[in-house]
Amino acid sequence: MELGYHVPIFDIDGGTTAIAGELARVGEAAEASGATWLSLMDHFFQIEPTGLPAEANMLEGYTTLGFLAARTSRIDLGLLVTGVTYRHPGLLAKTVTTVDVLSGGRAWLGIGAAWFEREHRGLGVPYPPVAERFERLEETLRICAQMWDPDNNGPFEGKHYQLAETLCNPQPINKPKVMIGGSGERKTLRLVAQYGDACNLFGSPEEVAHKLDVLRRHCDDVGRNFDDIRVTILAHDGPEPGATDEFVRTMADYAKVGVHTAIVMPPGGSPAKWIDGIAPVVPQLAELN
């Protein structure tokens, strides 16, 4: 099992002027630990599940990934996950391509149907009903695939999006892998089977095992090899520095049901120091099958 880091909190010791330096240290610490994934949220207001109010600090995700791309060299970079409503699909594909080129081929497209209504209303972003958001999500996945096909610069005609040209130069160094967030059995996991390179799930090992059985059936329906999909979980109860054994035991149960990557969330304050403190968990997780 591999380890990833997901940074949701930007309330940093030292205040606003300390954020950039701390994030640079986060990138360095994440790579030094041997982790394979570093992500941020795609939000403009802070979200309640972090335990912080909407007014807490939040940075725009892709700008921050560009900053991290310049301060890392090996770790994969992405957002967990982009809300499909926030950016036109053609511009989203171009943005992810830019991160990929400037990072030397390390960008992922993490994407989902979006959910934070307050953020949409607050900033004047249209917030269509959930059925339409999923329609837009599928069209966006198709548009990105076309944008990243160097042999197809032609038009795209969808229900919600119409593009006269899907021109994207330069092309990504590595075609960005697609992580689809969410675990809805009828829509989201079907999209993972059809378009995704990875899924991001949550719940107990038994609940994750059930979701993977559903995903397997969707893969069978579309003729997709289930083993080609990387399974990740967001581990809300991450390890404590100096006390990683219990976390490893918990993750062993997830490894048994087929989880490849556990993603943990550093706290605010001094997240780089926290990452340094839990770095010994990386080789421990690597021993899990």
XYZ file of C-alpha atoms in Angstrom, residues 79-82 110-115 134 137 179-193 198-203 207-208 211-212 214-215 218 229-234:
46
model
C -7.083 18.026 -6.634
C -9.329 15.797 -4.567
C -11.522 16.631 -6.381
C -12.385 19.367 -8.873
C -9.427 14.540 -9.929
C -13.069 15.335 -10.617
C -16.546 14.951 -9.176
C -20.079 16.252 -9.505
C -19.620 19.109 -6.945
C -21.736 19.541 -3.830
C -23.726 14.260 -13.429
C -19.503 15.411 -15.385
C -9.549 10.058 -10.426
C -13.323 10.250 -10.011
C -14.399 11.120 -6.471
C -17.463 9.697 -4.781
C -18.950 6.268 -4.258
C -22.489 6.447 -5.626
C -23.231 2.987 -6.928
C -25.473 3.807 -9.877
C -23.787 6.857 -11.411
C -20.366 7.584 -9.950
C -18.945 4.076 -9.995
C -20.288 3.573 -13.511
C -18.326 6.637 -14.600
C -15.227 5.252 -12.868
C -15.573 2.015 -14.833
C -8.725 5.652 -10.082
C -11.540 5.963 -7.565
C -11.598 7.565 -4.132
C -13.777 5.832 -1.558
C -14.545 6.085 2.143
C -16.153 3.927 4.806
C -18.267 -0.879 2.972
C -15.309 -0.332 0.649
C -18.334 -0.611 -3.371
C -15.553 -2.468 -5.150
C -20.273 -2.843 -7.503
C -17.404 -1.279 -9.454
C -19.776 -1.942 -13.850
C -8.324 0.963 -11.717
C -6.364 2.286 -8.750
C -8.337 2.216 -5.504
C -7.712 4.997 -2.997
C -9.307 5.890 0.311
C -9.297 9.116 2.282
